[in-house]
mmCIF file of C-alpha atoms and ligand atoms in Angstrom:
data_model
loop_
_atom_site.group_PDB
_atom_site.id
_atom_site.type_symbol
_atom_site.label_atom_id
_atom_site.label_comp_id
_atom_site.label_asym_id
_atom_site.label_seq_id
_atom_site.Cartn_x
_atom_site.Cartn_y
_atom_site.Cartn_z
ATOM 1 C CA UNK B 223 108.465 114.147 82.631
ATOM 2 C CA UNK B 224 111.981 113.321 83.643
ATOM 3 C CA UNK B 225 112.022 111.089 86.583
ATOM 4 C CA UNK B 226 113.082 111.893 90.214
ATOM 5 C CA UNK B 227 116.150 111.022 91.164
ATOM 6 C CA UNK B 228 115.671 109.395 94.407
ATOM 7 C CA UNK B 229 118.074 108.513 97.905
ATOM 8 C CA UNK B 230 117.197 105.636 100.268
ATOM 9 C CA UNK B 231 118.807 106.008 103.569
ATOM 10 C CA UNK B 232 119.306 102.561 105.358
ATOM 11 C CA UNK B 233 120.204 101.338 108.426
ATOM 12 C CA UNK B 234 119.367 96.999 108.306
ATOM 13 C CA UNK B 235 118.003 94.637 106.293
ATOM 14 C CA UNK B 236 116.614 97.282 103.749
ATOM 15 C CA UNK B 237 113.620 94.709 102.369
ATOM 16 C CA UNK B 238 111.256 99.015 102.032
ATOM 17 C CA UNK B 239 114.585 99.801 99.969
ATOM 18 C CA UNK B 240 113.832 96.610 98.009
ATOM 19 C CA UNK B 241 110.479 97.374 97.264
ATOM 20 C CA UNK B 242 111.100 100.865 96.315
ATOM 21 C CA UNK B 243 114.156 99.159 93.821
ATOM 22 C CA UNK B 244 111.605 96.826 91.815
ATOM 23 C CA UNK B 245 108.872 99.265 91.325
ATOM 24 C CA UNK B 246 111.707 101.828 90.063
ATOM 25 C CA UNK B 247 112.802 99.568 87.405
ATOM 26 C CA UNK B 248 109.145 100.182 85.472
ATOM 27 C CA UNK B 249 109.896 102.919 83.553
ATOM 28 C CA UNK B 250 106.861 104.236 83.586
ATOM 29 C CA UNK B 251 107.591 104.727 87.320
ATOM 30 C CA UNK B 252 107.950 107.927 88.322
ATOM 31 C CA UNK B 253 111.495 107.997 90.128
ATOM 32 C CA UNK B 254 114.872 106.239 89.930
ATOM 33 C CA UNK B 255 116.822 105.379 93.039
ATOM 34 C CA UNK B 256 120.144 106.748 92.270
ATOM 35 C CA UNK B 257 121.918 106.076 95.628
ATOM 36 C CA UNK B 258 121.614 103.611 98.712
ATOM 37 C CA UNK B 259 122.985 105.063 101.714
ATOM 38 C CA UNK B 260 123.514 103.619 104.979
ATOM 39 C CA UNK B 261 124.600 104.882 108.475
ATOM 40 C CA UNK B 262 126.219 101.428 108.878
ATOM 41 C CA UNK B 263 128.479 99.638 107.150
ATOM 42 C CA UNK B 264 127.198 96.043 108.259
ATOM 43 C CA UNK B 265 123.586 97.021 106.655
ATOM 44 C CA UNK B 266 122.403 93.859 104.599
ATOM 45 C CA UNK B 267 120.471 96.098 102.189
ATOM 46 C CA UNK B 268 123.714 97.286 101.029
ATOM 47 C CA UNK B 269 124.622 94.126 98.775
ATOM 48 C CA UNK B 270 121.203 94.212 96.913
ATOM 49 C CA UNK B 271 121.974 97.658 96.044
ATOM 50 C CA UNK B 272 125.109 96.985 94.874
ATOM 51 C CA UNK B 273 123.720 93.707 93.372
ATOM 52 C CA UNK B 274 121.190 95.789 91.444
ATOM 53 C CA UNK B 275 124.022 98.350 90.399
ATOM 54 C CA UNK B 276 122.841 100.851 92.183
ATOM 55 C CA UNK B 277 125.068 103.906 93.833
ATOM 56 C CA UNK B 278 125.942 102.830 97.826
ATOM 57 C CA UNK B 279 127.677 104.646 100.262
ATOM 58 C CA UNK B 280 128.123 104.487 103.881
ATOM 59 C CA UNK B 281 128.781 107.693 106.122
ATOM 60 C CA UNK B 282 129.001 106.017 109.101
ATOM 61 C CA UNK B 283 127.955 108.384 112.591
ATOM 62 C CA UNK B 284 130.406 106.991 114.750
ATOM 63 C CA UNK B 285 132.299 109.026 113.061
ATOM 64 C CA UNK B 286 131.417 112.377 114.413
ATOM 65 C CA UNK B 287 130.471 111.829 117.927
ATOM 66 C CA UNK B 288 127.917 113.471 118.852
ATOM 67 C CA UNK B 289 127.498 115.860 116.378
ATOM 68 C CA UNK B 290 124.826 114.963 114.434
ATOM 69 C CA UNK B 291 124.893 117.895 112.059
ATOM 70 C CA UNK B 292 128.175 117.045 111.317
ATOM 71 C CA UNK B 293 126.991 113.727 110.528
ATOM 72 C CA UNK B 294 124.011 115.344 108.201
ATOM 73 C CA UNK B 295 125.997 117.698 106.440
ATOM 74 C CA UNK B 296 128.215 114.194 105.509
ATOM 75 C CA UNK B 297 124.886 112.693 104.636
ATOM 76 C CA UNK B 298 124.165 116.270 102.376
ATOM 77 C CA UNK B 299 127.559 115.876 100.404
ATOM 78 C CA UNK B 300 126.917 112.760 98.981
ATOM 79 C CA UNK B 301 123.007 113.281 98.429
ATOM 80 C CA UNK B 302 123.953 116.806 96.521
ATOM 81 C CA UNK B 303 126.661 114.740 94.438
ATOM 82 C CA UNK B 304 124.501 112.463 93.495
ATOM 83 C CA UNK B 305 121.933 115.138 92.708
ATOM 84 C CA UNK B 306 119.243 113.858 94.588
ATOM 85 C CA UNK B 307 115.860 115.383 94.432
ATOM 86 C CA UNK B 308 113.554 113.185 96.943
ATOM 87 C CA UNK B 309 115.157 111.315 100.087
ATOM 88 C CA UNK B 310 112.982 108.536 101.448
ATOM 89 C CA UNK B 311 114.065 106.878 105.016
ATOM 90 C CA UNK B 312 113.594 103.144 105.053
ATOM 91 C CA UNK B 313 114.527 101.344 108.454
ATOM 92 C CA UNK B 314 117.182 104.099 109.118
ATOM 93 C CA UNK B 315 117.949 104.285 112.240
ATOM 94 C CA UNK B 316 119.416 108.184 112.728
ATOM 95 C CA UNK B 317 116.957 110.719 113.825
ATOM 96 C CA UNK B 318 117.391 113.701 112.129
ATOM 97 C CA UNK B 319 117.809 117.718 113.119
ATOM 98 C CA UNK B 320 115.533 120.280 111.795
ATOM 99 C CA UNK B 321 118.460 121.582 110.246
ATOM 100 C CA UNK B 322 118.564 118.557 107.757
ATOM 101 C CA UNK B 323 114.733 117.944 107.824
ATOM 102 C CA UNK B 324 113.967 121.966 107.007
ATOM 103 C CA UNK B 325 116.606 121.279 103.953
ATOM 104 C CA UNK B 326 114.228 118.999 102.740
ATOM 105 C CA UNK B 327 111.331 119.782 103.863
ATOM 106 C CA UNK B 328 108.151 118.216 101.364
ATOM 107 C CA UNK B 329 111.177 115.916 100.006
ATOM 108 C CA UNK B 330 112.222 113.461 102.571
ATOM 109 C CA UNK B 331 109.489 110.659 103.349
ATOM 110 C CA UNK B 332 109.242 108.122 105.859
ATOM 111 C CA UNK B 333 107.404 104.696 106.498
ATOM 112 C CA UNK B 334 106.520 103.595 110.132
ATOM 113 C CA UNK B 335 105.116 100.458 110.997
ATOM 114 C CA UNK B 336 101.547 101.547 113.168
ATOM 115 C CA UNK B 337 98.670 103.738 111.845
ATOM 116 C CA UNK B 338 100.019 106.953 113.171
ATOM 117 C CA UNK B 339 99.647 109.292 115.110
ATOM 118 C CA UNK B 340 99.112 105.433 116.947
ATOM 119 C CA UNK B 341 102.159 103.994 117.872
ATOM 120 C CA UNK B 342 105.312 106.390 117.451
ATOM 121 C CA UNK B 343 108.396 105.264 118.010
ATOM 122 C CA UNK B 344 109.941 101.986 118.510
ATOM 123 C CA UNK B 345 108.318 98.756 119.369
ATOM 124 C CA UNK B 346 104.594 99.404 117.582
ATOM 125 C CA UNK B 347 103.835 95.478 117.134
ATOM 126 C CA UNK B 348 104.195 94.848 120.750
ATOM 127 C CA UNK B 349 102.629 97.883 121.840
ATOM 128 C CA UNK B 350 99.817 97.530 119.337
ATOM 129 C CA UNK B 351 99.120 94.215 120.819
ATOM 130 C CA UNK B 352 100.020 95.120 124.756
ATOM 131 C CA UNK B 353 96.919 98.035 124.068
ATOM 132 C CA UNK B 354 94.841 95.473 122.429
ATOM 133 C CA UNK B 355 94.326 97.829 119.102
ATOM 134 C CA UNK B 356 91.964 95.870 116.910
ATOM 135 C CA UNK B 357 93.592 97.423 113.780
ATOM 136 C CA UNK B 358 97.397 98.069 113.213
ATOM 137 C CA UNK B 359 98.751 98.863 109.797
ATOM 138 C CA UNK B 360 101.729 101.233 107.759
ATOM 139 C CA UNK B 361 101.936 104.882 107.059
ATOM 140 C CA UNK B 362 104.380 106.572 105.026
ATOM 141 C CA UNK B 363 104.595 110.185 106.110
ATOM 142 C CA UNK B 364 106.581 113.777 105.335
ATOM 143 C CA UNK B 365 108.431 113.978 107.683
ATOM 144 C CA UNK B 366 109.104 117.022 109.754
ATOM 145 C CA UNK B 367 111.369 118.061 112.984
ATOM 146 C CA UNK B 368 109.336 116.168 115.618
ATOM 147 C CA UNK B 369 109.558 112.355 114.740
ATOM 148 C CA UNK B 370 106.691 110.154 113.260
ATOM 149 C CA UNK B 371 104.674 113.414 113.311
ATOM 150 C CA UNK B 372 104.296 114.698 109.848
ATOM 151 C CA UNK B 373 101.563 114.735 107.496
ATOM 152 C CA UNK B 374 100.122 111.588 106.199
ATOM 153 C CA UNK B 375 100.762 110.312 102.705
ATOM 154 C CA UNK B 376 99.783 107.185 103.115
ATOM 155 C CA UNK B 377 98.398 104.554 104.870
ATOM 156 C CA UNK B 378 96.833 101.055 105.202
ATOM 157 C CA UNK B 379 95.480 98.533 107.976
ATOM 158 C CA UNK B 380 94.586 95.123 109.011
ATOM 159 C CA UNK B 381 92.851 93.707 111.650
ATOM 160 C CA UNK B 382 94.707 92.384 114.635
ATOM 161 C CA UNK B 383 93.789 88.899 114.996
ATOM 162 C CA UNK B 384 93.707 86.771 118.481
ATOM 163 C CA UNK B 385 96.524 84.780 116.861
ATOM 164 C CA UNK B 386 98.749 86.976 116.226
ATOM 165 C CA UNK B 387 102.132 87.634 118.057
ATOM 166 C CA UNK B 388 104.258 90.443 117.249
ATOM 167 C CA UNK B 389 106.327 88.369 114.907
ATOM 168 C CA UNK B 390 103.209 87.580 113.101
ATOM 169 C CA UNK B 391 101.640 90.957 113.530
ATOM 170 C CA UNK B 392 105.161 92.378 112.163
ATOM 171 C CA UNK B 393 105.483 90.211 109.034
ATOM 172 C CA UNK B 394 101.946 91.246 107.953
ATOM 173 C CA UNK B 395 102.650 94.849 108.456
ATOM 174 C CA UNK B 396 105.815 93.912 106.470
ATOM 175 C CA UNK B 397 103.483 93.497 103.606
ATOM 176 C CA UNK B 398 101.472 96.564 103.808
ATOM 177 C CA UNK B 399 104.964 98.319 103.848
ATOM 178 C CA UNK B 400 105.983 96.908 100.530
ATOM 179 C CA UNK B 401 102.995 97.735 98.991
ATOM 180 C CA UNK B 402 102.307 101.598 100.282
ATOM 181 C CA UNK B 403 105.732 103.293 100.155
ATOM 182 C CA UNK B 404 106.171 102.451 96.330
ATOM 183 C CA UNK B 405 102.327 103.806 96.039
ATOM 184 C CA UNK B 406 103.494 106.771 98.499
ATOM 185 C CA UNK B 407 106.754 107.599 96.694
ATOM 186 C CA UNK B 408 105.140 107.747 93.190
ATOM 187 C CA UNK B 409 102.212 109.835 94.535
ATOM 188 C CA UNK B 410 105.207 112.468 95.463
ATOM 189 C CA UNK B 411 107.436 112.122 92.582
ATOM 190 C CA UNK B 412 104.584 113.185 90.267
ATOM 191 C CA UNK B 413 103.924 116.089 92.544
ATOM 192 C CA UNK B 414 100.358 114.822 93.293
ATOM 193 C CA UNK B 415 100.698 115.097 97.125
ATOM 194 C CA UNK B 416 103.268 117.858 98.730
ATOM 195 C CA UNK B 417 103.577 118.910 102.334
ATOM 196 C CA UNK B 418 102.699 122.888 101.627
ATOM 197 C CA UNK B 419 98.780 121.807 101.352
ATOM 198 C CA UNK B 420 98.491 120.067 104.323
HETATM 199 C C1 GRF A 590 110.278 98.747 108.745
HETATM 200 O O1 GRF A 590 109.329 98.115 109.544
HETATM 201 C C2 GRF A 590 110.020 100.230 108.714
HETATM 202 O O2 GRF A 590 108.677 100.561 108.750
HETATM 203 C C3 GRF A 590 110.699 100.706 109.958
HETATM 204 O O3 GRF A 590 111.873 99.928 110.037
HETATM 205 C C4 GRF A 590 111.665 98.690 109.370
HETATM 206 C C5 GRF A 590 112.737 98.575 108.341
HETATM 207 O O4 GRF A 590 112.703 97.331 107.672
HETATM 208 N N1 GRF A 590 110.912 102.134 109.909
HETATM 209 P P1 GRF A 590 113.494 97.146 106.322
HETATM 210 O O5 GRF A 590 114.947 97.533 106.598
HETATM 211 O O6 GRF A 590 112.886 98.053 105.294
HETATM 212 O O7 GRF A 590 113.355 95.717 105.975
#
């Protein structure tokens, strides 16, 4: 089966994009990450894509003030040139309309850094440990008009320990991140998991 041809949208450091990179170059893998795009141009992920000769582009949403579907149909150009099939969000920053996220509805994932529905938003280590969760964890998600809401792909957890900080908390998480969204993205590409079933 021919493989996916997959966008990562960026807005940092870009160490999900990384993860999805490496398990990519098995080919038994079920996708290929064809482009690495980024809202900002000062995104570190940026230079391991292009390091890895992968596809980067920047639309940056400055740009269009504050019309963010200006901004999305930019983001559409390049992901229909580049004849992308699946987009996965990793650390991007942007949220998106429903006109974007019903374009691609069932083909854009997400990863979030709590056990949802737990901890949506920003912030999750902190307020993980403010609530005194025992367990905290990583889901990657569909994702769907309202943000960090849609149905569950993936997910895994550890226990909170009285050690930890948020910095700890955040680079164990960090982990769990790495290992799931590769997992998650696979489990899509082959078509084994798609939003329609719920
Ligand atoms: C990750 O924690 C991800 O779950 C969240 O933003 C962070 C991005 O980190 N959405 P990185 O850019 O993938 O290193």
């Amino acid at each position: 089966m021919a493989r996916k041809r997959v966008a990562i949208l960026i807005s940092g450091r870009g160490s999900n994009m990384t993860a999805l990179v490496e398990a990519a170059k098995d080919p038994a893998y079920p996708a290929e990450i064809v482009l690495v795009l980024s809202n900002r141009a000062d995104a570190a992920g940026l230079a391991r894509a292009q390091a890895e000769g992968i596809a980067t582009v920047v639309v940056d949403h400055t740009r269009f003030g504050k019309d963010r579907e200006a901004f999305e149909r930019a983001l559409q150009a390049e992901l229909e040139h580049h004849r992308v099939e699946l987009v996965c969000l990793a650390g991007f920053m942007r949220l998106l309309t429903p006109w974007f996220v019903r374009r691609w509805e069932g083909r854009l994932i997400n990863i979030h850094p709590a056990l949802l529905p737990a901890f949506k938003g920003l912030n999750t280590h902190e307020r993980a440990l403010a609530e005194g969760a025992t367990h905290h964890g990583a889901t990657v998600h569909f994702v769907v008009p309202e943000m960090d809401s849609g149905p569950i792909i993936l997910q895994d957890r550890l226990r909170v320990l009285a050690t930890d900080d948020a910095d700890s908390l955040a680079a164990r998480v960090l982990e769990i991140e790495h290992r799931i969204y590769p997992q998650a993205l696979a489990l899509v590409a082959r078509g084994e998991v798609a939003i329609g079933d719920r």
